[in-house]
Amino acid sequence: MLALYNENVVKVGPMKKFRNKKLMWECIATDISNELKIYVSGIQCESRFKNVLKRKTGAVKHNKQSGNDPVEVPYQDEIDEIKSMDDSIKPEVLVSPGSIKVLKNNSQKCLAEQSRQDNKKKKTEDPLITAFRESQERREANRQRRHEEKLALLREFLSKKE
């Protein structure tokens, strides 16, 4: 079943053989039914697949805990092969702060690399923001001037009192 899933999961999506995973599981169920001469439904196949994944995650969690005896992870090789086909593990496009790399078929060949500095647009400041900044600077200058005047008055008062 895991081998059939690995073959068919890439055929799921728009403009492909299977419109959704439900149809893929039905196809896998018919293949298993024809091969083993027993009836299996698509829902049963999907449930079995999910159970295999849960058992694997449970075994991995058990093995991580210190002091526990190691448990064999069931179907480890098949699950690793399925995980390697996942686009989220090795995406087709890598975006980093310095560049954009387009990878095809999960190979490390870089087909196109662009510098983000070429794509950066010069930022033009909005006139309202400029006016607001100028207003804030004037307010700050006035506040500083009033503070200096108060300090001068206090110094003058203290010098006359002595």
PDB file of C-alpha atoms in Angstrom:
ATOM      1  CA  MET A   1       0.000   0.000   0.000  1.00  0.00           C
ATOM      2  CA  LEU A   2       2.830   2.418   0.831  1.00  0.00           C
ATOM      3  CA  ALA A   3       4.453   1.746  -2.536  1.00  0.00           C
ATOM      4  CA  LEU A   4       1.159   2.436  -4.336  1.00  0.00           C
ATOM      5  CA  TYR A   5       0.742   5.643  -2.324  1.00  0.00           C
ATOM      6  CA  ASN A   6       4.267   6.724  -3.259  1.00  0.00           C
ATOM      7  CA  GLU A   7       3.524   6.151  -6.958  1.00  0.00           C
ATOM      8  CA  ASN A   8       0.134   7.882  -6.954  1.00  0.00           C
ATOM      9  CA  VAL A   9       0.617  10.844  -4.613  1.00  0.00           C
ATOM     10  CA  VAL A  10       2.400  12.800  -7.351  1.00  0.00           C
ATOM     11  CA  LYS A  11      -0.643  12.319  -9.599  1.00  0.00           C
ATOM     12  CA  VAL A  12      -2.974  14.235  -7.260  1.00  0.00           C
ATOM     13  CA  GLY A  13      -3.922  17.803  -8.081  1.00  0.00           C
ATOM     14  CA  PRO A  14      -5.527  19.963 -10.704  1.00  0.00           C
ATOM     15  CA  MET A  15      -4.896  18.887 -14.295  1.00  0.00           C
ATOM     16  CA  LYS A  16      -3.531  15.507 -13.114  1.00  0.00           C
ATOM     17  CA  LYS A  17      -4.895  11.968 -12.980  1.00  0.00           C
ATOM     18  CA  PHE A  18      -6.621  12.336  -9.588  1.00  0.00           C
ATOM     19  CA  ARG A  19      -8.567  15.446  -8.695  1.00  0.00           C
ATOM     20  CA  ASN A  20      -8.249  14.773  -4.961  1.00  0.00           C
ATOM     21  CA  LYS A  21      -6.788  12.238  -2.544  1.00  0.00           C
ATOM     22  CA  LYS A  22     -10.119  10.485  -2.099  1.00  0.00           C
ATOM     23  CA  LEU A  23     -10.016   9.361  -5.725  1.00  0.00           C
ATOM     24  CA  MET A  24      -6.382   8.327  -5.297  1.00  0.00           C
ATOM     25  CA  TRP A  25      -7.289   6.156  -2.290  1.00  0.00           C
ATOM     26  CA  GLU A  26     -10.125   4.548  -4.271  1.00  0.00           C
ATOM     27  CA  CYS A  27      -7.672   3.663  -7.053  1.00  0.00           C
ATOM     28  CA  ILE A  28      -5.217   2.210  -4.521  1.00  0.00           C
ATOM     29  CA  ALA A  29      -8.066   0.195  -2.981  1.00  0.00           C
ATOM     30  CA  THR A  30      -9.041  -1.290  -6.356  1.00  0.00           C
ATOM     31  CA  ASP A  31      -5.404  -2.189  -7.065  1.00  0.00           C
ATOM     32  CA  ILE A  32      -5.089  -3.937  -3.697  1.00  0.00           C
ATOM     33  CA  SER A  33      -8.461  -5.673  -4.166  1.00  0.00           C
ATOM     34  CA  ASN A  34      -7.441  -6.976  -7.597  1.00  0.00           C
ATOM     35  CA  GLU A  35      -4.043  -8.140  -6.383  1.00  0.00           C
ATOM     36  CA  LEU A  36      -5.089  -9.781  -3.107  1.00  0.00           C
ATOM     37  CA  LYS A  37      -8.607 -10.874  -4.192  1.00  0.00           C
ATOM     38  CA  ILE A  38     -10.222  -9.272  -1.109  1.00  0.00           C
ATOM     39  CA  TYR A  39     -12.409  -6.185  -0.945  1.00  0.00           C
ATOM     40  CA  VAL A  40     -10.784  -3.068   0.510  1.00  0.00           C
ATOM     41  CA  SER A  41     -12.338   0.399   0.396  1.00  0.00           C
ATOM     42  CA  GLY A  42     -10.546   3.692  -0.122  1.00  0.00           C
ATOM     43  CA  ILE A  43     -11.475   4.839   3.378  1.00  0.00           C
ATOM     44  CA  GLN A  44      -9.914   1.682   4.845  1.00  0.00           C
ATOM     45  CA  CYS A  45      -6.687   2.322   2.922  1.00  0.00           C
ATOM     46  CA  GLU A  46      -6.563   5.930   4.060  1.00  0.00           C
ATOM     47  CA  SER A  47      -7.204   4.925   7.688  1.00  0.00           C
ATOM     48  CA  ARG A  48      -4.491   2.276   7.506  1.00  0.00           C
ATOM     49  CA  PHE A  49      -2.026   4.809   6.090  1.00  0.00           C
ATOM     50  CA  LYS A  50      -2.823   7.277   8.868  1.00  0.00           C
ATOM     51  CA  ASN A  51      -2.410   4.524  11.482  1.00  0.00           C
ATOM     52  CA  VAL A  52       0.991   3.600  10.064  1.00  0.00           C
ATOM     53  CA  LEU A  53       2.068   7.248  10.323  1.00  0.00           C
ATOM     54  CA  LYS A  54       0.751   7.488  13.907  1.00  0.00           C
ATOM     55  CA  ARG A  55       2.617   4.332  14.910  1.00  0.00           C
ATOM     56  CA  LYS A  56       5.785   5.705  13.357  1.00  0.00           C
ATOM     57  CA  THR A  57       5.488   9.036  15.198  1.00  0.00           C
ATOM     58  CA  GLY A  58       4.715   7.193  18.444  1.00  0.00           C
ATOM     59  CA  ALA A  59       7.791   4.996  18.035  1.00  0.00           C
ATOM     60  CA  VAL A  60       9.994   7.992  17.234  1.00  0.00           C
ATOM     61  CA  LYS A  61       8.646   9.847  20.281  1.00  0.00           C
ATOM     62  CA  HIS A  62       9.275   6.760  22.441  1.00  0.00           C
ATOM     63  CA  ASN A  63      12.849   6.441  21.157  1.00  0.00           C
ATOM     64  CA  LYS A  64      13.592  10.107  21.897  1.00  0.00           C
ATOM     65  CA  GLN A  65      12.860   9.731  25.593  1.00  0.00           C
ATOM     66  CA  SER A  66      15.884   8.982  27.720  1.00  0.00           C
ATOM     67  CA  GLY A  67      15.925   5.621  29.482  1.00  0.00           C
ATOM     68  CA  ASN A  68      13.429   3.890  27.198  1.00  0.00           C
ATOM     69  CA  ASP A  69      14.423   0.781  25.324  1.00  0.00           C
ATOM     70  CA  PRO A  70      14.515   1.460  21.580  1.00  0.00           C
ATOM     71  CA  VAL A  71      11.454   0.423  19.612  1.00  0.00           C
ATOM     72  CA  GLU A  72      11.708  -0.551  15.968  1.00  0.00           C
ATOM     73  CA  VAL A  73       9.996   1.997  13.748  1.00  0.00           C
ATOM     74  CA  PRO A  74       7.595   0.107  11.444  1.00  0.00           C
ATOM     75  CA  TYR A  75       7.943   0.752   7.702  1.00  0.00           C
ATOM     76  CA  GLN A  76      10.727   3.303   8.258  1.00  0.00           C
ATOM     77  CA  ASP A  77      12.272   2.964   4.786  1.00  0.00           C
ATOM     78  CA  GLU A  78       8.966   3.261   2.931  1.00  0.00           C
ATOM     79  CA  ILE A  79       7.875   6.301   4.947  1.00  0.00           C
ATOM     80  CA  ASP A  80      11.252   7.986   4.418  1.00  0.00           C
ATOM     81  CA  GLU A  81      10.881   7.440   0.674  1.00  0.00           C
ATOM     82  CA  ILE A  82       7.418   9.017   0.748  1.00  0.00           C
ATOM     83  CA  LYS A  83       8.670  11.970   2.801  1.00  0.00           C
ATOM     84  CA  SER A  84      11.478  12.578   0.305  1.00  0.00           C
ATOM     85  CA  MET A  85       8.872  13.066  -2.447  1.00  0.00           C
ATOM     86  CA  ASP A  86       7.165  15.871  -0.487  1.00  0.00           C
ATOM     87  CA  ASP A  87       7.677  19.354  -1.965  1.00  0.00           C
ATOM     88  CA  SER A  88       7.642  21.006   1.434  1.00  0.00           C
ATOM     89  CA  ILE A  89      10.871  19.179   2.326  1.00  0.00           C
ATOM     90  CA  LYS A  90      12.706  20.185  -0.871  1.00  0.00           C
ATOM     91  CA  PRO A  91      10.758  23.000  -2.491  1.00  0.00           C
ATOM     92  CA  GLU A  92      11.062  23.927  -6.156  1.00  0.00           C
ATOM     93  CA  VAL A  93      11.862  27.559  -5.340  1.00  0.00           C
ATOM     94  CA  LEU A  94      14.232  28.719  -2.600  1.00  0.00           C
ATOM     95  CA  VAL A  95      13.999  32.340  -1.514  1.00  0.00           C
ATOM     96  CA  SER A  96      16.677  33.822   0.711  1.00  0.00           C
ATOM     97  CA  PRO A  97      17.531  37.419   1.578  1.00  0.00           C
ATOM     98  CA  GLY A  98      20.233  37.576  -1.076  1.00  0.00           C
ATOM     99  CA  SER A  99      18.833  35.542  -3.927  1.00  0.00           C
ATOM    100  CA  ILE A 100      16.038  33.516  -5.482  1.00  0.00           C
ATOM    101  CA  LYS A 101      16.894  29.994  -6.670  1.00  0.00           C
ATOM    102  CA  VAL A 102      14.572  27.952  -8.870  1.00  0.00           C
ATOM    103  CA  LEU A 103      15.154  24.205  -8.556  1.00  0.00           C
ATOM    104  CA  LYS A 104      13.621  21.668 -10.931  1.00  0.00           C
ATOM    105  CA  ASN A 105      12.856  18.025 -10.003  1.00  0.00           C
ATOM    106  CA  ASN A 106      14.383  18.481  -6.539  1.00  0.00           C
ATOM    107  CA  SER A 107      17.875  18.650  -8.012  1.00  0.00           C
ATOM    108  CA  GLN A 108      20.313  21.199  -6.740  1.00  0.00           C
ATOM    109  CA  LYS A 109      20.771  22.804 -10.157  1.00  0.00           C
ATOM    110  CA  CYS A 110      20.146  26.487 -10.012  1.00  0.00           C
ATOM    111  CA  LEU A 111      18.323  27.523 -13.145  1.00  0.00           C
ATOM    112  CA  ALA A 112      17.819  31.160 -12.291  1.00  0.00           C
ATOM    113  CA  GLU A 113      19.308  33.385  -9.649  1.00  0.00           C
ATOM    114  CA  GLN A 114      18.371  36.988  -9.208  1.00  0.00           C
ATOM    115  CA  SER A 115      19.709  39.542  -6.841  1.00  0.00           C
ATOM    116  CA  ARG A 116      17.093  41.219  -4.710  1.00  0.00           C
ATOM    117  CA  GLN A 117      18.977  44.478  -4.976  1.00  0.00           C
ATOM    118  CA  ASP A 118      18.009  44.672  -8.654  1.00  0.00           C
ATOM    119  CA  ASN A 119      14.363  44.226  -7.779  1.00  0.00           C
ATOM    120  CA  LYS A 120      14.277  46.794  -4.987  1.00  0.00           C
ATOM    121  CA  LYS A 121      12.341  49.919  -5.716  1.00  0.00           C
ATOM    122  CA  LYS A 122      13.404  53.266  -4.388  1.00  0.00           C
ATOM    123  CA  LYS A 123      11.071  54.297  -1.673  1.00  0.00           C
ATOM    124  CA  THR A 124       9.489  57.676  -2.193  1.00  0.00           C
ATOM    125  CA  GLU A 125       8.221  59.328   0.917  1.00  0.00           C
ATOM    126  CA  ASP A 126       4.648  60.492   1.080  1.00  0.00           C
ATOM    127  CA  PRO A 127       4.254  64.295   1.435  1.00  0.00           C
ATOM    128  CA  LEU A 128       1.981  63.798   4.456  1.00  0.00           C
ATOM    129  CA  ILE A 129       4.661  61.774   6.213  1.00  0.00           C
ATOM    130  CA  THR A 130       7.257  64.434   5.411  1.00  0.00           C
ATOM    131  CA  ALA A 131       4.997  67.187   6.784  1.00  0.00           C
ATOM    132  CA  PHE A 132       4.316  65.132   9.920  1.00  0.00           C
ATOM    133  CA  ARG A 133       8.032  64.587  10.531  1.00  0.00           C
ATOM    134  CA  GLU A 134       8.749  68.298  10.117  1.00  0.00           C
ATOM    135  CA  SER A 135       5.939  69.109  12.546  1.00  0.00           C
ATOM    136  CA  GLN A 136       7.332  66.641  15.087  1.00  0.00           C
ATOM    137  CA  GLU A 137      10.832  68.108  14.736  1.00  0.00           C
ATOM    138  CA  ARG A 138       9.460  71.642  15.323  1.00  0.00           C
ATOM    139  CA  ARG A 139       7.551  70.460  18.405  1.00  0.00           C
ATOM    140  CA  GLU A 140      10.656  68.777  19.780  1.00  0.00           C
ATOM    141  CA  ALA A 141      12.742  71.924  19.161  1.00  0.00           C
ATOM    142  CA  ASN A 142      10.119  74.082  20.913  1.00  0.00           C
ATOM    143  CA  ARG A 143       9.991  71.682  23.859  1.00  0.00           C
ATOM    144  CA  GLN A 144      13.764  71.758  24.170  1.00  0.00           C
ATOM    145  CA  ARG A 145      13.758  75.612  24.007  1.00  0.00           C
ATOM    146  CA  ARG A 146      11.110  75.841  26.772  1.00  0.00           C
ATOM    147  CA  HIS A 147      13.122  73.436  28.901  1.00  0.00           C
ATOM    148  CA  GLU A 148      16.240  75.566  28.526  1.00  0.00           C
ATOM    149  CA  GLU A 149      14.232  78.703  29.463  1.00  0.00           C
ATOM    150  CA  LYS A 150      12.916  77.013  32.620  1.00  0.00           C
ATOM    151  CA  LEU A 151      16.420  75.938  33.601  1.00  0.00           C
ATOM    152  CA  ALA A 152      17.703  79.476  33.052  1.00  0.00           C
ATOM    153  CA  LEU A 153      14.915  80.908  35.261  1.00  0.00           C
ATOM    154  CA  LEU A 154      15.672  78.382  38.009  1.00  0.00           C
ATOM    155  CA  ARG A 155      19.378  79.214  37.898  1.00  0.00           C
ATOM    156  CA  GLU A 156      18.581  82.928  38.057  1.00  0.00           C
ATOM    157  CA  PHE A 157      16.206  82.386  40.988  1.00  0.00           C
ATOM    158  CA  LEU A 158      18.758  80.293  42.880  1.00  0.00           C
ATOM    159  CA  SER A 159      21.537  82.814  42.267  1.00  0.00           C
ATOM    160  CA  LYS A 160      19.369  85.701  43.629  1.00  0.00           C
ATOM    161  CA  LYS A 161      18.333  83.685  46.673  1.00  0.00           C
ATOM    162  CA  GLU A 162      21.929  83.103  47.724  1.00  0.00           C
TER     163      GLU A 162
END
